Coordinates of C-alpha atoms in Angstrom, one line a residue:
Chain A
X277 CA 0.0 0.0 0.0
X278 CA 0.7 3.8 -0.1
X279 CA -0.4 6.9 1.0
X280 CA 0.6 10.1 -0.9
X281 CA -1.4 13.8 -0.8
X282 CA -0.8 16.5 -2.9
X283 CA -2.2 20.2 -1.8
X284 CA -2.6 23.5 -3.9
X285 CA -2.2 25.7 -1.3
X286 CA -2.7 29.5 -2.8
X287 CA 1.4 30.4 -1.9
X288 CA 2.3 26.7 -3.6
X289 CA 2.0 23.5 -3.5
X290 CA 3.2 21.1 -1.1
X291 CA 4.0 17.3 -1.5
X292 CA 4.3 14.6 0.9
X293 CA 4.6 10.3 0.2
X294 CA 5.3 7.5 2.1
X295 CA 8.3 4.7 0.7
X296 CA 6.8 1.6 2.0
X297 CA 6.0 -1.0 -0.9
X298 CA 4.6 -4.2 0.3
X299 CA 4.2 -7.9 -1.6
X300 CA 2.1 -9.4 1.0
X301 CA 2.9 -8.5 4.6
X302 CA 5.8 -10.4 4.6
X303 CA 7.8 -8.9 2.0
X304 CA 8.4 -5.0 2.5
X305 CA 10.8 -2.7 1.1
X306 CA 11.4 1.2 0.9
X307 CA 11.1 2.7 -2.6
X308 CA 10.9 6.4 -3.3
X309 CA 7.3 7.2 -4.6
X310 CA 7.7 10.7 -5.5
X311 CA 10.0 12.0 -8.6
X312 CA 10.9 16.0 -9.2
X313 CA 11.6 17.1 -12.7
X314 CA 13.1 20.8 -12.4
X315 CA 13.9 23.4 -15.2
X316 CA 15.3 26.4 -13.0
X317 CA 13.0 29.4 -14.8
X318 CA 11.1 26.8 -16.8
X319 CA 9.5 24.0 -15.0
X320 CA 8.8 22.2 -12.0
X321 CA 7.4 19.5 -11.9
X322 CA 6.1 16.7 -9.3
X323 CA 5.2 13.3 -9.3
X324 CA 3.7 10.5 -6.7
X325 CA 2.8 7.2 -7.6
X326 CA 0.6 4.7 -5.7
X327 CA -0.2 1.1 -7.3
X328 CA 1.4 -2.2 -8.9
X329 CA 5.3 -1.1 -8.2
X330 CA 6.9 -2.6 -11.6
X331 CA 4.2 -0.3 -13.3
X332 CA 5.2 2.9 -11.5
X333 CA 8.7 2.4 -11.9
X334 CA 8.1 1.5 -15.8
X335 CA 6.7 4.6 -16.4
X336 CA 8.9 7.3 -14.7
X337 CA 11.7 5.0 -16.7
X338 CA 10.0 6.2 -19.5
X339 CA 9.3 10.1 -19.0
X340 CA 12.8 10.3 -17.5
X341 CA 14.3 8.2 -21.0
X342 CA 11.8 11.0 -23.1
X343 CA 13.4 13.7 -21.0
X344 CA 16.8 12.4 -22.2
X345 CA 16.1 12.2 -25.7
X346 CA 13.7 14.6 -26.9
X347 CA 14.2 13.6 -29.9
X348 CA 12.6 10.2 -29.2
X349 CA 9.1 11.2 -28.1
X350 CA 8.2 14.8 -28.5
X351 CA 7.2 16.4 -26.3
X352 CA 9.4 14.8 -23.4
X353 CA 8.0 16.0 -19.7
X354 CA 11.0 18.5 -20.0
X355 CA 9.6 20.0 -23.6
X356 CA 5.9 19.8 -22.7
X357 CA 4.4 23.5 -23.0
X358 CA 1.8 23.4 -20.6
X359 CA 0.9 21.2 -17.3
X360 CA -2.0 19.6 -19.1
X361 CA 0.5 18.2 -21.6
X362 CA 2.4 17.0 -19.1
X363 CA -0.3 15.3 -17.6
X364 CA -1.5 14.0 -21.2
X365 CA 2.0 12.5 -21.2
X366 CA 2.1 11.0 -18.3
X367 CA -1.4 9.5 -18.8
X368 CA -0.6 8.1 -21.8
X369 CA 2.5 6.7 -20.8
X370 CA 0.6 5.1 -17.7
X371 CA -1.9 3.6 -20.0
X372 CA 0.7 1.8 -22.2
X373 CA 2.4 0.4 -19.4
X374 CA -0.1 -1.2 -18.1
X375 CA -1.6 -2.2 -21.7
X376 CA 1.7 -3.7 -22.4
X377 CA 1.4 -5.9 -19.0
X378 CA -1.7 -7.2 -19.9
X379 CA -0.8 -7.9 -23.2
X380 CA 1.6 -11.0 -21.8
X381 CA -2.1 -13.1 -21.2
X382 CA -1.2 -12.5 -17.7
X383 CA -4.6 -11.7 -16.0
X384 CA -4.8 -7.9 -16.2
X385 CA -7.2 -6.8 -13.8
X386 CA -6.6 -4.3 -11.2
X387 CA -3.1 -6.0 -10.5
X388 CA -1.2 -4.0 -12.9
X389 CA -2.5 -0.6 -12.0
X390 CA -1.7 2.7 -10.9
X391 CA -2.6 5.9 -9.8
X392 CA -0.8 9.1 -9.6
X393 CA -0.9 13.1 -8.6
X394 CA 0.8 15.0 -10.9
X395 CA 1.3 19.0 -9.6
X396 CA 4.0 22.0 -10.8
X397 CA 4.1 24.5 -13.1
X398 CA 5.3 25.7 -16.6
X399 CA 6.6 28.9 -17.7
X400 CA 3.5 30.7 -18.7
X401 CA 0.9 29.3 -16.8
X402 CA -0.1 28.6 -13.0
X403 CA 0.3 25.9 -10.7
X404 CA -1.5 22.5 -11.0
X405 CA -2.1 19.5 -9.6
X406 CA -3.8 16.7 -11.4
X407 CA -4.6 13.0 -10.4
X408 CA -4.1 10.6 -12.9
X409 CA -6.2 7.6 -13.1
X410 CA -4.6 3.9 -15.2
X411 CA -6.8 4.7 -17.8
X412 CA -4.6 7.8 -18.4
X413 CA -7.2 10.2 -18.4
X414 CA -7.0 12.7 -15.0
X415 CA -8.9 15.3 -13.1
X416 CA -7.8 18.8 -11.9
X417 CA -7.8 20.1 -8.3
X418 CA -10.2 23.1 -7.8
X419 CA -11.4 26.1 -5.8
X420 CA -13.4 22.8 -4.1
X421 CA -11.1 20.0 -4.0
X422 CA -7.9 21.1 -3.3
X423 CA -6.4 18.0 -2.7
X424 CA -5.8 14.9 -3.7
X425 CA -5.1 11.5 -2.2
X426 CA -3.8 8.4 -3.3
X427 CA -2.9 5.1 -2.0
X428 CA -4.4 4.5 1.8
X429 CA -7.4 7.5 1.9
X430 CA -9.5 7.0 4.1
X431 CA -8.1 7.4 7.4
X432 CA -6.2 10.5 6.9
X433 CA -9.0 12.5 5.3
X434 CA -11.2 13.7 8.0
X435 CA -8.6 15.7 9.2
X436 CA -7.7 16.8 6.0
X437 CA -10.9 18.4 5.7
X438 CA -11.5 20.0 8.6
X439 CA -7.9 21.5 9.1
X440 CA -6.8 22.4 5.4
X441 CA -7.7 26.6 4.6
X442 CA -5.9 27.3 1.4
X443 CA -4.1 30.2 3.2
X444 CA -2.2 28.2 5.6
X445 CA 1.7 28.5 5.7
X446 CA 4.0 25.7 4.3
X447 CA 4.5 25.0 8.0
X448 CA 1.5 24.2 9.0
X449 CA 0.3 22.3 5.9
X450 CA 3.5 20.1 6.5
X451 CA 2.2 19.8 10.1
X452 CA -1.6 19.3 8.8
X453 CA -0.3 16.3 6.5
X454 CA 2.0 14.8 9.1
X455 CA -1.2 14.6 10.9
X456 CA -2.9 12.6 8.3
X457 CA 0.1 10.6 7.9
X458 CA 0.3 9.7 11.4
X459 CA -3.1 8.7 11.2
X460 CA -2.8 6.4 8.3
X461 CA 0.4 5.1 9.8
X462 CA -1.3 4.2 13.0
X463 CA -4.0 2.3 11.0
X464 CA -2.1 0.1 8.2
X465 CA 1.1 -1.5 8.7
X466 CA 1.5 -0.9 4.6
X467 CA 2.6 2.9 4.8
X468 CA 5.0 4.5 6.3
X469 CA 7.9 6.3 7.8
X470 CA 10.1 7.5 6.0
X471 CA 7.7 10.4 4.3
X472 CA 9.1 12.4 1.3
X473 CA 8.3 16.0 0.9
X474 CA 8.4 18.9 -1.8
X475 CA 7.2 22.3 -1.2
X476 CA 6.9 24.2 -4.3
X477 CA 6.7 27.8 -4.1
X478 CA 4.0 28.8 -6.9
X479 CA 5.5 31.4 -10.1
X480 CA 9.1 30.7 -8.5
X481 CA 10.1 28.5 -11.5
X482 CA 12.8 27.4 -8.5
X483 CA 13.9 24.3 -7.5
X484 CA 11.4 23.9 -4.4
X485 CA 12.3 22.4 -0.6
X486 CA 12.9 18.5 -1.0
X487 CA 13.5 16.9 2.5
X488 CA 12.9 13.4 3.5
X489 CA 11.2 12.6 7.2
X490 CA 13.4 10.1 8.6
X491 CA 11.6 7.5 11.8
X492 CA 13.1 8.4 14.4
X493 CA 12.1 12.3 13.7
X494 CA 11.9 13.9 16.5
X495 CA 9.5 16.6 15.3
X496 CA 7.6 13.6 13.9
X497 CA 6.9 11.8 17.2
X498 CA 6.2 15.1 18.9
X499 CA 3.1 15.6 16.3
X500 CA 2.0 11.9 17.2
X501 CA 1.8 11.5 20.4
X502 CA 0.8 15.7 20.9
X503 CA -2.0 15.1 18.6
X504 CA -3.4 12.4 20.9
X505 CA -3.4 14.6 23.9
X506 CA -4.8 17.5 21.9
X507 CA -7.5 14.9 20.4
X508 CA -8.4 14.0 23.8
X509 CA -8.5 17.5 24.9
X510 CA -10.1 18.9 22.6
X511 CA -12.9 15.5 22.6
X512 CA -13.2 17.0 26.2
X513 CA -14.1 20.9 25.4
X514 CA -17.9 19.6 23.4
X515 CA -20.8 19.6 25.5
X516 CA -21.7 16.1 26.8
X517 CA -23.9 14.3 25.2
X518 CA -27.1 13.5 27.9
X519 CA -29.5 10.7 27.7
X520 CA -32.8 11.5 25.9
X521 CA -36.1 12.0 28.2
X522 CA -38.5 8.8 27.4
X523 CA -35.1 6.3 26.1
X524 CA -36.1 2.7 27.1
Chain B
X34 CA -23.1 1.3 2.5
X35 CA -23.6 0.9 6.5
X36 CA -21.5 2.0 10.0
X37 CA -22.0 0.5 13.0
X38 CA -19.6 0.5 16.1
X39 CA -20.1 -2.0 19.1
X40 CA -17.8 -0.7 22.3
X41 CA -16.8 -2.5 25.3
X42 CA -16.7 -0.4 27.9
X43 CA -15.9 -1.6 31.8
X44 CA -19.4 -0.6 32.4
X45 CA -21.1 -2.0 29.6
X46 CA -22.1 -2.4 25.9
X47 CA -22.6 0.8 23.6
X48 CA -23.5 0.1 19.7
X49 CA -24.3 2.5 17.2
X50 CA -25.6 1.6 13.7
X51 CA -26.5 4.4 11.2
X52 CA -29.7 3.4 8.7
X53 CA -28.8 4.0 5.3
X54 CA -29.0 1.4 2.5
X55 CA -28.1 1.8 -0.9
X56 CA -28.6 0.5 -4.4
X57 CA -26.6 2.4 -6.4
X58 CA -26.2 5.9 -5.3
X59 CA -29.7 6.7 -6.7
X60 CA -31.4 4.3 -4.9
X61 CA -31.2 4.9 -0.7
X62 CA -33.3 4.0 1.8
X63 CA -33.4 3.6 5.3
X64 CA -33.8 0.4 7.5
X65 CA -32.8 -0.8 10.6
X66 CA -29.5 -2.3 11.1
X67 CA -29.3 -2.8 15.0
X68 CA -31.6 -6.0 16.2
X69 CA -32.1 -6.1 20.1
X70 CA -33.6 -9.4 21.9
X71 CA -34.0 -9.0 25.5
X72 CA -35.0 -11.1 28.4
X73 CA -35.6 -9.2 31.7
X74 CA -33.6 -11.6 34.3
X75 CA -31.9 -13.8 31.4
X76 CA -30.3 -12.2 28.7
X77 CA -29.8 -9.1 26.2
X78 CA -28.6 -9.3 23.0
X79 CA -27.8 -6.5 20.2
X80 CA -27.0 -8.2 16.6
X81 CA -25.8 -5.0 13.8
X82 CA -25.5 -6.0 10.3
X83 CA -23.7 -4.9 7.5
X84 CA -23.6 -5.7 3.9
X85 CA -26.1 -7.6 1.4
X86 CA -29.3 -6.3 2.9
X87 CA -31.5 -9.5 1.6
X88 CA -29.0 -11.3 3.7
X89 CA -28.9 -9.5 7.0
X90 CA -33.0 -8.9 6.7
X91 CA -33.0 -12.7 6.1
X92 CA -30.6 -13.9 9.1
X93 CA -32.5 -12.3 11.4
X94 CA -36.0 -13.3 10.4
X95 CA -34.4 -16.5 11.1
X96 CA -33.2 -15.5 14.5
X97 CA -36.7 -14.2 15.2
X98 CA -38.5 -17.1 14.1
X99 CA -36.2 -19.6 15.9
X100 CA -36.7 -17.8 19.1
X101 CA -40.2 -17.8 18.4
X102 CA -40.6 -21.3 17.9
X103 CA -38.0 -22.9 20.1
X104 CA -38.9 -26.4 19.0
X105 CA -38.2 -26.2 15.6
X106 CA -34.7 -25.6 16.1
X107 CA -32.9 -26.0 19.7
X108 CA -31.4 -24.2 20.8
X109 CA -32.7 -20.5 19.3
X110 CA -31.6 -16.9 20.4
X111 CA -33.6 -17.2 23.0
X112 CA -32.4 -20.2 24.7
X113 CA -28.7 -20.3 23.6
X114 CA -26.7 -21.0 27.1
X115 CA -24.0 -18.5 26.5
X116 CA -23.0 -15.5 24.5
X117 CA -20.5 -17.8 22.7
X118 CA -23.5 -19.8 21.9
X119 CA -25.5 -17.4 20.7
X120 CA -22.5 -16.6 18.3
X121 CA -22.3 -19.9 16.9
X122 CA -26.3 -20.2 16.1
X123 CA -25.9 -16.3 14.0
X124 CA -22.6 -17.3 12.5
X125 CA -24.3 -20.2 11.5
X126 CA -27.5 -18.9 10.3
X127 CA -25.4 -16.1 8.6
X128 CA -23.3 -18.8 6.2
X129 CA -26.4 -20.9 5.6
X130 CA -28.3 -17.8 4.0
X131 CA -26.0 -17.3 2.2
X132 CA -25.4 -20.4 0.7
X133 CA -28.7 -21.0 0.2
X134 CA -28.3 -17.7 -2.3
X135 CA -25.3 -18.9 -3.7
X136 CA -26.8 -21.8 -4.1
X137 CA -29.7 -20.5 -7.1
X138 CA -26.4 -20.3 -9.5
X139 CA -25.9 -16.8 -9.1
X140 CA -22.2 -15.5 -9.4
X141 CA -22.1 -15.4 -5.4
X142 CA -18.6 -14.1 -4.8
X143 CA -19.5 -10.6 -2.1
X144 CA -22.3 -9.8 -3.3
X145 CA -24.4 -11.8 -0.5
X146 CA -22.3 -11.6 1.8
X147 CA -22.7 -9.8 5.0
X148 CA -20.9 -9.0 8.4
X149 CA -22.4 -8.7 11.8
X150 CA -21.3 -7.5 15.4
X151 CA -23.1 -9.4 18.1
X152 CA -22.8 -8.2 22.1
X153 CA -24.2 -8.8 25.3
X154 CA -25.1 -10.9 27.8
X155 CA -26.6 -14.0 29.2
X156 CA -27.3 -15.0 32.5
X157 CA -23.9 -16.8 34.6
X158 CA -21.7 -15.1 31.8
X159 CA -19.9 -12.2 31.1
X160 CA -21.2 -9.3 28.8
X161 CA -19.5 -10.5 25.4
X162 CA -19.0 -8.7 21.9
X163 CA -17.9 -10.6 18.7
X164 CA -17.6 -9.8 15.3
X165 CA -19.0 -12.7 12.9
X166 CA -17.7 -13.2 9.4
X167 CA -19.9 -14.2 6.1
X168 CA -18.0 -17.6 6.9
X169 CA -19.7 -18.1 10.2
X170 CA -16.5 -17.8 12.4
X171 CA -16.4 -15.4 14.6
X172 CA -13.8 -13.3 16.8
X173 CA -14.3 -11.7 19.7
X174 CA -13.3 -8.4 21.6
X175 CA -10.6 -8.3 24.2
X176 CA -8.8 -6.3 26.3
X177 CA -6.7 -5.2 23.8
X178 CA -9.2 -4.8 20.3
X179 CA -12.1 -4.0 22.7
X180 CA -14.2 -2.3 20.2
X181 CA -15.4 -3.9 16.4
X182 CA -16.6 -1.6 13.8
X183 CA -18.1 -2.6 10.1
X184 CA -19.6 -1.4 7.3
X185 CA -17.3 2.1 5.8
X186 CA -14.7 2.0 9.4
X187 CA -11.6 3.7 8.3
X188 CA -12.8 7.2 8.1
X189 CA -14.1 6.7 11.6
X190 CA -11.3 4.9 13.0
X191 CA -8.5 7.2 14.0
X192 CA -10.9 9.4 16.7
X193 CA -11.6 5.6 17.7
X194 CA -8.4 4.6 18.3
X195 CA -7.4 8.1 20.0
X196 CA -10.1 8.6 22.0
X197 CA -11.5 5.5 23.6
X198 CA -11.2 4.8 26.9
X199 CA -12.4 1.5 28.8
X200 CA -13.1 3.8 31.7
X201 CA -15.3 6.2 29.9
X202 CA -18.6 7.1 30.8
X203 CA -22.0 5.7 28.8
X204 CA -22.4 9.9 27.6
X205 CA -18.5 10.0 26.5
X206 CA -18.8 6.7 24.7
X207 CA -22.2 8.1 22.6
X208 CA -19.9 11.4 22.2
X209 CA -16.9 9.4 20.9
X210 CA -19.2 7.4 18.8
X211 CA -21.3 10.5 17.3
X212 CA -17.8 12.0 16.3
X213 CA -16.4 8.6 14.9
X214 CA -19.9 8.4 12.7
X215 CA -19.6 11.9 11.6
X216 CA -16.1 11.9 10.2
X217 CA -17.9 8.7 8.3
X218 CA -20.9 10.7 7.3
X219 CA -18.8 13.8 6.0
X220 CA -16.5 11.3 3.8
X221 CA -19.1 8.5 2.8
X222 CA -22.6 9.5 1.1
X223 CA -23.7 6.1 1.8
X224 CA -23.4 6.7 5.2
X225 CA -26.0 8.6 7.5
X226 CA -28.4 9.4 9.8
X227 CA -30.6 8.3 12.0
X228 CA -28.7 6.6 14.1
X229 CA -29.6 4.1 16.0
X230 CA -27.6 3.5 19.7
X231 CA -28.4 0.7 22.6
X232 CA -26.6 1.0 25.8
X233 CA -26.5 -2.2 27.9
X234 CA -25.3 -2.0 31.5
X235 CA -22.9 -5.1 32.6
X236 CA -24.5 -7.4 34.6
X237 CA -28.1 -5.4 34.5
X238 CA -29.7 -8.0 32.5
X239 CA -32.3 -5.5 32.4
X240 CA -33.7 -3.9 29.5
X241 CA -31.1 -1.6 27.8
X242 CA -31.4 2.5 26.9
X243 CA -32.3 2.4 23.1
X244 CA -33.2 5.8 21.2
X245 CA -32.6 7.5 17.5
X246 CA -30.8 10.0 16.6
X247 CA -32.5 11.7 14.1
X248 CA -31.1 13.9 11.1
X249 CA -32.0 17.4 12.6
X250 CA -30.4 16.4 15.9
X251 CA -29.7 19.4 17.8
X252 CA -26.4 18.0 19.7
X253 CA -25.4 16.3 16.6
X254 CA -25.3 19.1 15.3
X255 CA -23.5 20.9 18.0
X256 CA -21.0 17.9 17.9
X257 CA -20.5 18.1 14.4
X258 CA -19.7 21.9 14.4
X259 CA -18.1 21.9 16.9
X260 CA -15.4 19.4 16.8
X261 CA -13.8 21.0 13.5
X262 CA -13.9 23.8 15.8
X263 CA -12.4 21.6 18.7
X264 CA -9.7 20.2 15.9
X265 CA -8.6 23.4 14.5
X266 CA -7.4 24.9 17.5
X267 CA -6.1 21.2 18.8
X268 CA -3.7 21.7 15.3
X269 CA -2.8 25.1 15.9
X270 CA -1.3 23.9 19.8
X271 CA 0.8 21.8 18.6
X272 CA 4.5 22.9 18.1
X273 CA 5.4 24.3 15.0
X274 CA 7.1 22.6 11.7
X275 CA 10.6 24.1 10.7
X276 CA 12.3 23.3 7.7
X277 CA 15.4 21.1 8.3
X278 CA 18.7 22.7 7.4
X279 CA 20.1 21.8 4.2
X280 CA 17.1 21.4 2.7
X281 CA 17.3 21.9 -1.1

């Protein structure tokens, strides 16, 4: 399993991904599930994969291989002129890989899929963050959904939407997500520590703040265990809940 | 969709089951999930059902016409001499219905399949609280896993797992609960009120406290506001995020 969330955030947007990859609970390893592209003054560009490993690995193979040799595939991730191309690319490549899986007469099914959120920017337009889908098309974060998921949803969403404001600080949308991490961490063995991040600073065209979250961070386990306090404080603070009149 | 919760507490049993059923997202209804059968003196027993609606409606006809008719098959809910007993006669009704389904030549795979929490108490035992699979086994709380949720339960599971105390009073748990259901509700269209709650006392064998919650509410409401309130300012306690040094 996985867990990755991207967030358009109106000062940038702001990465984070877990590394486990799991072949039934016995068999765990650490990959890196999200991949930067960078063109300083250009392009930046994000990637975070959830899904069938060999799949996800296959395709950044193949944008970074386009990236090398533009004249191979045009337009490469690096020569795409928009974000929506990008994400055209990177749906289409998704969707061959995974065609060309099936193709063996192996049983195709969900087992070769994948998912991905695709954010940055290019010269000339804004920020964007898109979730890809194995069928290669995508959707677009909005005004409404300003985030996406992948991987392990569930339990880190309802904090996710009740503590995400599009006008928060890097800070505290780092601290928002370690919070849903932590809660998805706590409920699935198949994700976690240690957590990738990128912040990327929107219309900088810069190389953004990559920084991994080791286990043993102490910032890390002073969020999870301080959010349980907090939780229980806070469960404290709403008015108790009394018996109705006339209950059997 | 369905959520229901079943919590041991020192003091007794709380369950919660919300009412909605679905058919496709344009076909919802509401019915009962929670099934109570007491005996004033002898026993009380809450059954909550999740899954193929048919099935679950189905098992506990059964249920009620064994204990109706206690010579037709020995020994029913009724007479069952222990909680574990009473587990074995639902598991087993619960696999034969739907076998008998699976049995017309339908594809029967999930799609009759249903799960079930079952809790309370008979007369020389302890109060009890299991969760039965579409298999017919059964597992059962402990001291350690001493609450069983089914239906949607990962939305709703992190305030669970933060929050629940063995201690707790019957109005915390109904609290806990209401905010565990409404982190479900928010995420999970197929999820939502009334709700139905039954709060057995250890050791009582009296009649428990069963009422509905209904959609207007007024402290469901309250809870509902107010804990994005509660978890807002919860967040902004908790110490600060800095970016690491040396971070690119």
């Amino acid at each position: 399993m996985t867990y990755c969330v991207g967030l358009m955030l109106n000062r940038g947007l702001v990465f984070m991904s877990d590394t486990r990859t799991n072949s039934g609970i016995d068999n765990i390893s650490t990959f890196r599930k999200m991949f930067v592209w960078e063109q300083k003054g250009e392009r930046n560009i994000t990637l975070m994969t959830a899904g069938n490993l060999a799949t996800t690995q296959s395709v950044v193979s193949l944008l970074d291989e386009r990236s090398k040799e533009p004249a191979q595939r045009n337009p490469g991730i690096l020569e795409a002129k928009s974000m929506f191309q990008v994400a055209t690319l990177v749906g289409n490549t998704l969707k061959e890989v995974i065609a060309t899986h099936a193709e063996t007469g192996q049983r195709a099914d969900a087992a070769f899929n994948a998912t991905m959120i695709l954010g940055g920017q290019v010269a000339g337009g804004a920020p964007r963050l898109f979730m890809i889908y194995p069928e290669g098309n995508f959707i677009e974060a909005s005004f409404d959904t300003p985030y996406f998921q992948i991987g392990e949803t569930k339990y880190g969403r309802p904090i996710l939407v009740r503590a995400y404001d599009p006008e928060m600080s890097y800070e505290d949308a780092i601290k928002l997500l370690l919070l849903s991490f932590d809660s998805t961490i706590k409920a699935n063995l198949s994700v976690s520590l240690p957590l990738d991040v990128h912040v990327y600073e929107a219309d900088s065209l810069e190389p953004g703040q990559q920084f991994r979250i080791q286990p043993d961070d102490p910032y890390f386990e002073r969020i999870s265990s301080g959010w349980g306090i907090a939780l229980r404080e806070a469960f404290g603070q709403l008015p108790d809940f009394t018996f109705p009149e006339g209950a059997e």
